[in-house]
Coordinates of C-alpha atoms in Angstrom, one line a residue:
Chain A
X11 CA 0.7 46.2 -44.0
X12 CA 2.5 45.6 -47.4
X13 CA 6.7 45.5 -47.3
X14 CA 8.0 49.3 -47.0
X15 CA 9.1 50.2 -50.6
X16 CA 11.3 52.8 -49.3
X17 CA 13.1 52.6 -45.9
X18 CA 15.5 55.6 -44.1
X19 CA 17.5 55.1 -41.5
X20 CA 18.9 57.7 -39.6
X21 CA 19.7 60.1 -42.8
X22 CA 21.5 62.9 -41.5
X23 CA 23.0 66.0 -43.8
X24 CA 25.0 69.3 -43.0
X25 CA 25.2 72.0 -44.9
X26 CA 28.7 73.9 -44.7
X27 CA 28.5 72.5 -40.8
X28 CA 24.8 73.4 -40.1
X29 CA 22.5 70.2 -39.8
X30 CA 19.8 70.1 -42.1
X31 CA 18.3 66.5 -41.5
X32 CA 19.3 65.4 -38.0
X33 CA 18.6 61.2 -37.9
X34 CA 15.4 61.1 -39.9
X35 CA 14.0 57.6 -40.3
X36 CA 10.4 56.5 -42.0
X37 CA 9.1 53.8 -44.0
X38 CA 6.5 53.7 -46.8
X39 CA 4.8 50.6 -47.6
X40 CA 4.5 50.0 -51.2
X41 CA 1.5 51.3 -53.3
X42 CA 1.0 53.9 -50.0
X43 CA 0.7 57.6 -50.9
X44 CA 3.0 59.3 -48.4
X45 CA 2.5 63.3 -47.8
X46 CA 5.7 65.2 -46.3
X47 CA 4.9 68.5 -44.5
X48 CA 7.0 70.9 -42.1
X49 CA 8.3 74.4 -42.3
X50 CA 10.3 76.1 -44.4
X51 CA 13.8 74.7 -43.6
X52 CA 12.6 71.5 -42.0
X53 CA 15.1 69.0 -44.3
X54 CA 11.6 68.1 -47.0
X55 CA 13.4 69.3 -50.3
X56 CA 16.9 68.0 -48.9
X57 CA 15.4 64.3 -48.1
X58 CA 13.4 63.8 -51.3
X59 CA 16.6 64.7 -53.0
X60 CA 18.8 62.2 -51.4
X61 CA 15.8 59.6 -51.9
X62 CA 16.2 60.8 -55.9
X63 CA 19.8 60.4 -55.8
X64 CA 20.8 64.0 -56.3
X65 CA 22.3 64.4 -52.9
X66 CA 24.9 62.0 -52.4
X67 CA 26.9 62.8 -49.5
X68 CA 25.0 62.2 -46.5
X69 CA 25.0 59.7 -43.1
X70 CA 22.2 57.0 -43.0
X71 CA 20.8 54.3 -45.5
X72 CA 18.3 54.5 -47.6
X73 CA 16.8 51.9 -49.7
X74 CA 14.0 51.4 -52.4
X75 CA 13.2 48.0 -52.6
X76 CA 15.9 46.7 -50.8
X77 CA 17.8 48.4 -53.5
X78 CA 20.6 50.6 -51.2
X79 CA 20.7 53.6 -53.2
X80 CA 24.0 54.7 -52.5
X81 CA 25.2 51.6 -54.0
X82 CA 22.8 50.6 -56.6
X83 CA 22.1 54.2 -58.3
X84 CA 21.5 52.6 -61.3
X85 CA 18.8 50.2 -60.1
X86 CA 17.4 52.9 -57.6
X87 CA 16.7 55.3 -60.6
X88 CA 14.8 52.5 -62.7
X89 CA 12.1 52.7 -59.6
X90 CA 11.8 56.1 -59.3
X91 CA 10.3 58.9 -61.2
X92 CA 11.1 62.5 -59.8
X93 CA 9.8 65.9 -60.1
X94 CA 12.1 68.8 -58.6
X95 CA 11.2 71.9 -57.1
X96 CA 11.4 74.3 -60.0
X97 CA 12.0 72.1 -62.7
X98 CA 13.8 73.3 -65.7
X99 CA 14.1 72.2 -69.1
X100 CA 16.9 72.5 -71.9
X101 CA 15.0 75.8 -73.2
X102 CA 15.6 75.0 -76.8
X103 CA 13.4 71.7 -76.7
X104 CA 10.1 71.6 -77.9
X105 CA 7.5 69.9 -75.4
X106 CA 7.8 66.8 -77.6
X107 CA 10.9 66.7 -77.8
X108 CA 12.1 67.1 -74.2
X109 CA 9.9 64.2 -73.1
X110 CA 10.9 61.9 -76.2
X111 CA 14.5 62.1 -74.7
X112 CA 13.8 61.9 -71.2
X113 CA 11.6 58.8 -71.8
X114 CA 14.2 57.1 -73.9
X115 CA 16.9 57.7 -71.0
X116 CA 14.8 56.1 -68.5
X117 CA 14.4 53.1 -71.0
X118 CA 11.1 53.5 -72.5
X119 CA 10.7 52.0 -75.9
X120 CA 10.1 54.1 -79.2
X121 CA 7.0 52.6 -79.9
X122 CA 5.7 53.0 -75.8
X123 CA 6.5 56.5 -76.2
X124 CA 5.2 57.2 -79.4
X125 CA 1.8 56.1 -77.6
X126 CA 2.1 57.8 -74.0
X127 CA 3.9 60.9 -74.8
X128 CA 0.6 62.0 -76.7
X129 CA -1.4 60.6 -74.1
X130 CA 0.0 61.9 -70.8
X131 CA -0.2 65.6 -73.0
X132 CA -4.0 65.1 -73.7
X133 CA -4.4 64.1 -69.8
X134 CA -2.8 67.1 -68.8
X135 CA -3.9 69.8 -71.6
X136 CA -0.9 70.5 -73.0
X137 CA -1.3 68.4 -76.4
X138 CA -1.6 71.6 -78.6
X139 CA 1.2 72.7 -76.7
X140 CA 3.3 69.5 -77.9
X141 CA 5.2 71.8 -80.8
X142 CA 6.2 74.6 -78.7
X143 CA 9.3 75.1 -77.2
X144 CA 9.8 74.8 -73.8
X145 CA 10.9 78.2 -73.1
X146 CA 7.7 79.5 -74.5
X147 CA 5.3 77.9 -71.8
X148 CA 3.8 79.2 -68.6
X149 CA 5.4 78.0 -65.3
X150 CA 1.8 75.9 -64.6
X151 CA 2.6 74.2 -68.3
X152 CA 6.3 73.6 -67.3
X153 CA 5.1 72.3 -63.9
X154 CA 2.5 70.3 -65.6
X155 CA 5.7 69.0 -68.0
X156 CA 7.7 68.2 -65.0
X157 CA 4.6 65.9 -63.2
X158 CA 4.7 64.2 -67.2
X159 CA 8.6 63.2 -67.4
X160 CA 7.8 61.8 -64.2
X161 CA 5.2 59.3 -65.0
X162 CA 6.2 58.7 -68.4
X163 CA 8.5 55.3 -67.5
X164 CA 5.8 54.2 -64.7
X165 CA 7.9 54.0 -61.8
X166 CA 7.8 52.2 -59.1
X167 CA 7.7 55.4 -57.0
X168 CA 6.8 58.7 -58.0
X169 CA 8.7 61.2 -55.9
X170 CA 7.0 64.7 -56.2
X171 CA 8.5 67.5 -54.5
X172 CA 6.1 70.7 -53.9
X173 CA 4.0 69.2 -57.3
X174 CA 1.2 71.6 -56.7
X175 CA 3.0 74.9 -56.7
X176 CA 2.0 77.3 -59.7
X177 CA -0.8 75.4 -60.8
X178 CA -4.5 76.8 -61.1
X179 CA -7.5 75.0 -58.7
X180 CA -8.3 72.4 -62.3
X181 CA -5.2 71.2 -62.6
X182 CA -4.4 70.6 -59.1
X183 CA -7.5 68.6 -58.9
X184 CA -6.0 66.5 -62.0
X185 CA -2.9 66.4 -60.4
X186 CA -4.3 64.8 -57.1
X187 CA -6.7 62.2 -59.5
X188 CA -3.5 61.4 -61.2
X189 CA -1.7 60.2 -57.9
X190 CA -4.7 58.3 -56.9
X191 CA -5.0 56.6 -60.1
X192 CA -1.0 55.6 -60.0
X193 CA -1.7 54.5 -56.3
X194 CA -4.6 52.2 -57.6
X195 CA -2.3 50.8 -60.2
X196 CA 0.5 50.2 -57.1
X197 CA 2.4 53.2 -57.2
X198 CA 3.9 54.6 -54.4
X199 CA 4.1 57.9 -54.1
X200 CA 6.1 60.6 -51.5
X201 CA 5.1 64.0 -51.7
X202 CA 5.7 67.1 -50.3
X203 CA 3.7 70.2 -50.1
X204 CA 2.6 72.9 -47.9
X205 CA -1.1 73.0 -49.4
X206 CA -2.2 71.2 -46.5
X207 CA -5.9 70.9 -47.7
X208 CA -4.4 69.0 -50.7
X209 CA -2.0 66.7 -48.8
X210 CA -5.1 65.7 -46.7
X211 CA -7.0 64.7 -49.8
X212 CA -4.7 62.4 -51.4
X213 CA -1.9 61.2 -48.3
X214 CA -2.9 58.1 -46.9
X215 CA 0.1 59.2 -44.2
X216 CA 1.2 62.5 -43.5
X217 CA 4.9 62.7 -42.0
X218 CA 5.3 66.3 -40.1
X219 CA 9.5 67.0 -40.6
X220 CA 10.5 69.7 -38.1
X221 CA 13.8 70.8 -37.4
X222 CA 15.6 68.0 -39.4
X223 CA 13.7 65.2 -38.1
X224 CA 10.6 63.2 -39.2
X225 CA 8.7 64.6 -35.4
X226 CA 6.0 62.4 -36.2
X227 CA 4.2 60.5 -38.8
X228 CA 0.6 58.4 -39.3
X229 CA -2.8 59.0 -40.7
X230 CA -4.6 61.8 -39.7
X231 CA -6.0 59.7 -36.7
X232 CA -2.5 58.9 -35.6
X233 CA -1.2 62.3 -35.8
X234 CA -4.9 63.2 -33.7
X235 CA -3.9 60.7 -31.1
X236 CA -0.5 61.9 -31.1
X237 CA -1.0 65.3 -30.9
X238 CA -3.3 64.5 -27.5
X239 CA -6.4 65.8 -29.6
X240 CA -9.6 64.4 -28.8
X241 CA -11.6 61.9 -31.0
X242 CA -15.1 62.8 -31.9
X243 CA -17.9 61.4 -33.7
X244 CA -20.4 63.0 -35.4
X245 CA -23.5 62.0 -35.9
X246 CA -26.9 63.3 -37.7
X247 CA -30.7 61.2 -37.3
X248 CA -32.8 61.3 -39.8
X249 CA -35.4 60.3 -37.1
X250 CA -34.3 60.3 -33.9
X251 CA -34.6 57.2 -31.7
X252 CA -36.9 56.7 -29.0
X253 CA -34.2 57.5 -26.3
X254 CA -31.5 59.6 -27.6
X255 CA -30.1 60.4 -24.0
X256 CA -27.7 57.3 -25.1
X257 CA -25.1 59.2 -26.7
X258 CA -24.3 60.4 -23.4
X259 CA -23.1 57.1 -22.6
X260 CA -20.2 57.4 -25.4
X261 CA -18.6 60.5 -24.0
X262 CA -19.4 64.1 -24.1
X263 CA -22.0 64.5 -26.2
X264 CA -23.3 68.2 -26.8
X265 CA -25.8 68.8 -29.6
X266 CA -24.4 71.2 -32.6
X267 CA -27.7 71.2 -34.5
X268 CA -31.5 69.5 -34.0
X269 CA -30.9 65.9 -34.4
X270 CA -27.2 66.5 -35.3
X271 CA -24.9 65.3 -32.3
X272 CA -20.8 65.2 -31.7
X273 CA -19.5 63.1 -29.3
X274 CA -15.9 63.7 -27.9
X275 CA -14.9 60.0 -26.6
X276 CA -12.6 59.7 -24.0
X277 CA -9.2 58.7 -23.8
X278 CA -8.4 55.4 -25.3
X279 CA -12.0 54.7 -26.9
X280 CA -12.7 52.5 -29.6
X281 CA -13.5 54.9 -32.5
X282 CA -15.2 52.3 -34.5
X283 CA -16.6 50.5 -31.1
X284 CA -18.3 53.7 -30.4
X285 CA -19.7 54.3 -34.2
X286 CA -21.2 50.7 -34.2
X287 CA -22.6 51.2 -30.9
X288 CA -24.2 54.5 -31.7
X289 CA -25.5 52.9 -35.1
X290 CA -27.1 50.1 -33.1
X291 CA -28.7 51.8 -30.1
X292 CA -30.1 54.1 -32.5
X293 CA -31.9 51.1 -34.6
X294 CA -33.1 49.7 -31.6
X295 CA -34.8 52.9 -30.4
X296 CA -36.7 52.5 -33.9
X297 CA -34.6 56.3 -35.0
X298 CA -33.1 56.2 -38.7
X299 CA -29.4 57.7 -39.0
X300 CA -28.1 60.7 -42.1
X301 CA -25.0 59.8 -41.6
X302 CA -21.9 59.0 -38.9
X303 CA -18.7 59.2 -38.6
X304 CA -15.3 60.0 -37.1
X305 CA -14.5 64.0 -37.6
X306 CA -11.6 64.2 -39.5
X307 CA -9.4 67.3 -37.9
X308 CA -8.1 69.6 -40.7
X309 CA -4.3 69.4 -41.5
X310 CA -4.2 72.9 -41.1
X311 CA -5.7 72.6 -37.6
X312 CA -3.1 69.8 -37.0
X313 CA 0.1 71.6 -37.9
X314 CA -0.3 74.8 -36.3
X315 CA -1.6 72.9 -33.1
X316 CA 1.9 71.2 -34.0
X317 CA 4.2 74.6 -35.1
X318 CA 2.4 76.2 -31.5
X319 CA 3.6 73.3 -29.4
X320 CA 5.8 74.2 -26.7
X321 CA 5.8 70.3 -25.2
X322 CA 8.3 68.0 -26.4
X323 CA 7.5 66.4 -29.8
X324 CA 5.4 63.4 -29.5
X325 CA 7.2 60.0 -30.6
X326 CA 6.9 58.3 -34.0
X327 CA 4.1 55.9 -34.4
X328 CA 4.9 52.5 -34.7
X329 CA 1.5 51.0 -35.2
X330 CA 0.7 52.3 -38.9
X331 CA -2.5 51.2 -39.5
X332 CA -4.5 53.3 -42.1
X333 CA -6.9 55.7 -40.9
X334 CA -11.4 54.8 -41.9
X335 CA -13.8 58.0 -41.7
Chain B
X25 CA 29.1 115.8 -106.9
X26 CA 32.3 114.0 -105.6
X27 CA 32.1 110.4 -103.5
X28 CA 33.0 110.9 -99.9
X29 CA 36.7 110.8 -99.0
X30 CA 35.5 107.7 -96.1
X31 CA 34.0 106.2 -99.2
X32 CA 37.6 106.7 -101.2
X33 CA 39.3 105.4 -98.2
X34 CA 37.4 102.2 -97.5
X35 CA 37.1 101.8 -100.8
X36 CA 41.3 101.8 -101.3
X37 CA 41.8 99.8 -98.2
X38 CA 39.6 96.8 -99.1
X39 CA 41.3 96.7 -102.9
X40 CA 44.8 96.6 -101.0
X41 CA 43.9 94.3 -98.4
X42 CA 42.9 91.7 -101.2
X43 CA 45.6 92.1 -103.2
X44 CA 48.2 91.8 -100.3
X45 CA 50.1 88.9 -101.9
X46 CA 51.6 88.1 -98.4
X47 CA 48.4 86.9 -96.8
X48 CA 46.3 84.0 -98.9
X49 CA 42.4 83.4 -97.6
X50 CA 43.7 80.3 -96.6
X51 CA 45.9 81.7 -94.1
X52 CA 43.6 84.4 -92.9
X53 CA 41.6 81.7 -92.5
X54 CA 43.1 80.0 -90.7
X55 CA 44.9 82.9 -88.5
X56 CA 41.0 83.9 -87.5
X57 CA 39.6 80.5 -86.0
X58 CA 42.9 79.5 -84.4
X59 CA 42.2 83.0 -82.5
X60 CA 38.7 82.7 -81.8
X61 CA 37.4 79.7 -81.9
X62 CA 39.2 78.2 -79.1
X63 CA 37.4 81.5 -77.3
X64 CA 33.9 81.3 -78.8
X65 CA 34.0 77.3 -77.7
X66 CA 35.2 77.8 -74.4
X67 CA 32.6 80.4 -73.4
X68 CA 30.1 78.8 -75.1
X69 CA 30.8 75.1 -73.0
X70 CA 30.8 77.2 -70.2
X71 CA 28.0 79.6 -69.9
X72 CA 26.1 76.4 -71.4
X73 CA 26.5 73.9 -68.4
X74 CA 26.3 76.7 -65.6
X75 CA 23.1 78.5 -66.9
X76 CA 21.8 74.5 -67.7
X77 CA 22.8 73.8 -64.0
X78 CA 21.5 76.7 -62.0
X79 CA 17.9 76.0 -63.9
X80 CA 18.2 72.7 -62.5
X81 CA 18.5 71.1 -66.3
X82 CA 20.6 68.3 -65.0
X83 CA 18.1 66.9 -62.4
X84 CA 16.1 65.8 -64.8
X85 CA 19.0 64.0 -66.3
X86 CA 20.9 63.0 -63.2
X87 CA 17.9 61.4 -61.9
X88 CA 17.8 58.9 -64.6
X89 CA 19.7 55.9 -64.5
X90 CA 22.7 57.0 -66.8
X91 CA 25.9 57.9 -66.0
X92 CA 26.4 61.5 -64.6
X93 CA 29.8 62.1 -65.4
X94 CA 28.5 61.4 -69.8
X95 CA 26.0 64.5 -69.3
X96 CA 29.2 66.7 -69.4
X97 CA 31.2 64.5 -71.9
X98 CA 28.0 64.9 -74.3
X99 CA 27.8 68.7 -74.1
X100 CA 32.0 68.6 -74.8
X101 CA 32.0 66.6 -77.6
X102 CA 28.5 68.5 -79.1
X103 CA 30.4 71.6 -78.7
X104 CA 34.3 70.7 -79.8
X105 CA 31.8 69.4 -82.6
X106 CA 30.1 72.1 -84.1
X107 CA 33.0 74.5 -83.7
X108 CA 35.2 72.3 -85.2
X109 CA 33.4 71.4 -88.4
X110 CA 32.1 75.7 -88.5
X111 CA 36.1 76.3 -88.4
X112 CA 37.0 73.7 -90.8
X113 CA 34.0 74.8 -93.5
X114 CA 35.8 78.5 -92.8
X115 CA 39.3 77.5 -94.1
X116 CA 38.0 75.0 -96.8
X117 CA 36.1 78.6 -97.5
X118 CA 39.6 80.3 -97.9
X119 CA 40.5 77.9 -99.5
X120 CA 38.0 78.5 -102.7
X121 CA 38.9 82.0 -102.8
X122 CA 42.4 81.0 -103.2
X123 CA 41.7 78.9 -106.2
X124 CA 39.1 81.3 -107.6
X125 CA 41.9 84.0 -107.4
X126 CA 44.1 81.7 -109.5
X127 CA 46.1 80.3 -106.6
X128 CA 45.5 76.8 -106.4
X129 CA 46.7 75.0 -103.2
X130 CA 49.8 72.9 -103.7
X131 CA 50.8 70.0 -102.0
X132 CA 53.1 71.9 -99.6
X133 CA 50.4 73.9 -98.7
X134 CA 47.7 71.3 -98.9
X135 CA 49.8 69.7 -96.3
X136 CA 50.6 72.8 -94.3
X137 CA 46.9 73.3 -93.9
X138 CA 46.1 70.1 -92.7
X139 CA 48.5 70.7 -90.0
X140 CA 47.2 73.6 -88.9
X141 CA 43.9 72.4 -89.0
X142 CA 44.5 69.4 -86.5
X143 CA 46.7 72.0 -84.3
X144 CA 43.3 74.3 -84.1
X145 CA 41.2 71.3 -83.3
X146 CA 43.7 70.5 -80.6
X147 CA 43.5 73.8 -79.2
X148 CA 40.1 73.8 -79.9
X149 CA 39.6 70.8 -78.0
X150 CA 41.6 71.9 -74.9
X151 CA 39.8 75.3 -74.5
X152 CA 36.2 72.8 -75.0
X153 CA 37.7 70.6 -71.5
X154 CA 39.1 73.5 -69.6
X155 CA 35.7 75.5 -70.1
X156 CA 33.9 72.6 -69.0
X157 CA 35.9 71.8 -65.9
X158 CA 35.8 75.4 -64.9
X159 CA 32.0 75.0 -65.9
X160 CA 31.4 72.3 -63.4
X161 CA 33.6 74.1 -60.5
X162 CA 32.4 77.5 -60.7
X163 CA 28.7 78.4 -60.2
X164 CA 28.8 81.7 -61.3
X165 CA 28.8 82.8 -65.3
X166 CA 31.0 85.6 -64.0
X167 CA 33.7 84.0 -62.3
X168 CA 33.6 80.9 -64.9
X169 CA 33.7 83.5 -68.3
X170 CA 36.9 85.0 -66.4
X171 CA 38.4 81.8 -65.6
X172 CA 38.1 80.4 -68.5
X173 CA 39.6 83.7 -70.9
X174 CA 42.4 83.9 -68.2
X175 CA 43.4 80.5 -67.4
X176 CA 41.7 78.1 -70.1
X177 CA 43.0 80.0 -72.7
X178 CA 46.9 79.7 -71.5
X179 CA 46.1 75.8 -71.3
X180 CA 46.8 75.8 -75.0
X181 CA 50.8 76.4 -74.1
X182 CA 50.9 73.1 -72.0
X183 CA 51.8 71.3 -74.5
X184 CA 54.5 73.4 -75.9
X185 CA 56.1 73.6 -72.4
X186 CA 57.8 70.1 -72.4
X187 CA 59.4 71.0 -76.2
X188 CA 60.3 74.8 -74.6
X189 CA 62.4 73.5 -71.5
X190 CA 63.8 70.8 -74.5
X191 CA 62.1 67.4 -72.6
X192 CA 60.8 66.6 -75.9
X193 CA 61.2 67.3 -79.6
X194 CA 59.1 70.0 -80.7
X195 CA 57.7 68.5 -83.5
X196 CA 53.8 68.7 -84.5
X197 CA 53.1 64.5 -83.5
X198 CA 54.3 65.3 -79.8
X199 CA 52.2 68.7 -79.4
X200 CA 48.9 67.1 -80.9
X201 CA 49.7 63.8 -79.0
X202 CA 50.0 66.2 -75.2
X203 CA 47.1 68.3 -76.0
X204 CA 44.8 65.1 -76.5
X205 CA 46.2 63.5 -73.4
X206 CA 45.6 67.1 -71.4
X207 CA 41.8 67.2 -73.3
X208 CA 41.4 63.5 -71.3
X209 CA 43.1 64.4 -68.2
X210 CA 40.7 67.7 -68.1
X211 CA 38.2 65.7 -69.1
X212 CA 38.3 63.0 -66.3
X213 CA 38.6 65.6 -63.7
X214 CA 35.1 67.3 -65.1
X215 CA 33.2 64.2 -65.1
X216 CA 34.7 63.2 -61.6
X217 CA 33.9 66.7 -60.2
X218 CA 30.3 66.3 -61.9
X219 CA 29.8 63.0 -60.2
X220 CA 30.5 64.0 -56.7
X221 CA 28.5 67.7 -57.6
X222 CA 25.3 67.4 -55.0
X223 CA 22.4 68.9 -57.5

């Protein structure tokens, strides 16, 4: 696992005397795409905005890398590009003109923005929009301007904050392309959202923040051990091999449609031990496989299995390898 | 058919009001921004950074590495700016009726005007810094628009208090010389208060 880019420890805030984050602690490794989900209330907003270096009295450390960002603001806001909840422009700006400032406050040269700003507005369909003024767009345009001030200087980490509210289904699938392309090019990126579906497609690791604490976090697997769910396989022949009793053998195997089989493997299996033994056995018995592979549990499924819970909350997850389907 | 007697009447009052030889355009001028402008600034400074505020405006600034406290100081000096130079075209205004009228200024009254001109861009100036302290206390247009007429406008008589109680000589250096330190003072306290603000 690479060096965490960001690391909290402990961060703790009260509002007027009522705790809002109560000793949350979590790494992200650098170039990881890091999804933050929970209730309404459960510290999300408050955290990324400490982490942003809005909110700046509050208990704990936090660091971006190594950079203490209670100390070294200046540094810390080099790395970071941020997009707030409801972000607002100065309403007399035109499009152009609002990014053209906020790129030259973050450093970017005239010439680099005379190239991007264009750019970043053709990704995101706003370039005809690039005379109007601000007040005049739509709040998915304004949304779409918030995700672009944030990218402009290429930061070290992007730090999104609900980015997917108010915009149609096209641009939220840009938006999610967008992250994974900055994560190929070694961004590191912490989100929040409560689009679960869309968290899932793009979070390598999904912290759940409940009650002013980080209850858990991992990849979907984690959070599936963690959560006492079951592991399953699922697997489809093509042409079934000349004993298929074997997946019996796995765990408890029931058949969901002819030739399509889901295996729930018991407590402390091997995942990928089971999928290479499955893929073997059925070579050997001359059968020819569709496809196979772990079943993925929807987010969804996760966090109300979570929200329901009456046990204590499971502990965090040391062990952060990355989740393979 | 006869002109309207509100016609007549108008008509008399603004021939009499321009011929009052007691009041030159200069002075009106003058009398008008010293009396308004100080108002028109304040308001304006403050309605400016609260609205910009609550539509979180100043995330997208405070987020960048910059210092926060020169967000404020930039709207300040934008502000005493333009109402300055609109209050100074105003009275150079006056002052082109005056000539045009045949009274052309004299160096006495040259003089006189330039006074009063720096004392309005003092004022000026300390209505600007007490609208934007109040504007970076105060959340609320409301409270911040009542503030600011009720308090920030009496901050203009600061200055005049050491020279009142006779601390100091009440001369025009000592009253421009207190108002500028108050405008810094004021202006310190803002950008402190906007540092420490959690956005």
């Amino acid at each position: 696992m690479a060096a965490p880019l960001v690391e909290i420890r402990g961060l703790s805030k009260k509002y007027y005397g009522h705790p809002v984050l109560a000793g949350v602690s979590f790494d992200i490794a650098e170039g990881e795409v890091f999804g933050c989900i929970g209730p309404n209330g459960a510290g999300k907003t408050t955290t990324l905005k400490i982490l942003a270096g809005l909110i700046t009295e509050y208990q704990g450390q936090v660091q971006i890398a190594g950079a203490d960002i209670a100390r070294d603001r200046v540094r810390s806001h080099h790395l970071i590009g941020f997009l707030p909840q409801g972000v607002g422009f100065q309403a007399w700006r035109t499009v152009d003109s609002a990014l053209d400032s906020l790129a030259e406050l973050s450093g970017v040269a005239a010439e680099v923005r005379a190239r991007r700003i264009p750019e970043m507005l053709e990704r995101f369909d706003l370039l005809a929009a690039r005379h109007k003024k601000v007040k005049e767009l739509s709040g998915g345009m304004t949304q779409k301007l918030g995700l672009i001030q944030a990218l402009l200087h290429e930061p070290r980490l992007l730090v999104l904050d609900e980015p997917l509210e108010g915009l149609d289904p096209p641009s939220r699938a840009l938006l999610k392309d967008v992250i994974r392309e900055r994560q190929r090019a070694g961004t590191t990126v912490l989100f929040s959202s409560h689009i679960l579906s869309d968290v899932e497609d793009v979070a390598d690791r999904v912290g759940i923040l409940n009650a002013g604490a980080i209850a858990t976090s991992g990849s979907l697997r984690e959070l599936l051990v963690a959560f006492g769910r079951p592991l399953e396989i699922e697997l489809a022949w093509a042409a079934a091999p000349a004993d298929p009793a074997f997946v019996h053998e796995l765990g408890a195997a029931s058949e969901r449609k002819p030739g399509v089989w889901r295996v729930r493997l018991p407590d402390g299996a091997d995942p990928d031990a089971a999928v290479h033994a499955a893929i073997e056995r059925t070579l050997a018995g001359g059968g020819r496989l569709r496809r196979i592979g772990l079943v993925e549990p929807e987010l969804d499924e996760l966090f109300a299995s979570y929200l329901s819970r009456a046990a204590p909350v499971p502990a965090p997850i040391e062990d952060r390898g990355r989740h393979v389907a | 058919m006869s002109p309207s007697p509100t016609r007549l009447l108008v008509r008399d009052e603004l021939i009499g009001f321009g011929a009052r030889p007691a009041m030159s355009a200069t002075s009106f001028m003058s009398l008008l921004e010293s009396s308004i402008a100080s108002t028109v600034a304040a308001v304006m400074i403050v309605v400016d950074i609260i609205s910009e505020r609550n539509r979180n405006v100043y995330t997208l600034l405070v987020i960048r590495p910059v210092r926060r406290e020169t967000i404020i100081w930039a709207k300040v000096v934008a502000v005493f700016g333009c109402v300055t130079v609109a209050c100074i075209v105003s009275i150079l205004l006056g002052m082109v009726v005056d000539a045009v009228r045949g009274h052309a200024p004299s160096a006495a009254s040259l003089y006189d005007t330039g006074q009063a001109i720096a004392q309005m861009t003092a004022v000026i100036a300390m209505a600007t810094a007490a609208g934007a302290l109040f504007g970076v206390l105060v959340r609320s247009i409301l409270v911040a628009v009542i503030l600011v007429l009720y308090i920030g406008q009496n901050v203009a008589v600061l200055p005049l208090v050491p020279s009142l109680f006779g601390l100091l000589p009440a001369t025009f250096w000592w009253f421009i010389l207190l108002s500028f330190a108050l405008v810094a003072v004021m202006l310190w306290f803002a950008g402190r208060a906007f540092r420490r603000a959690q956005l």
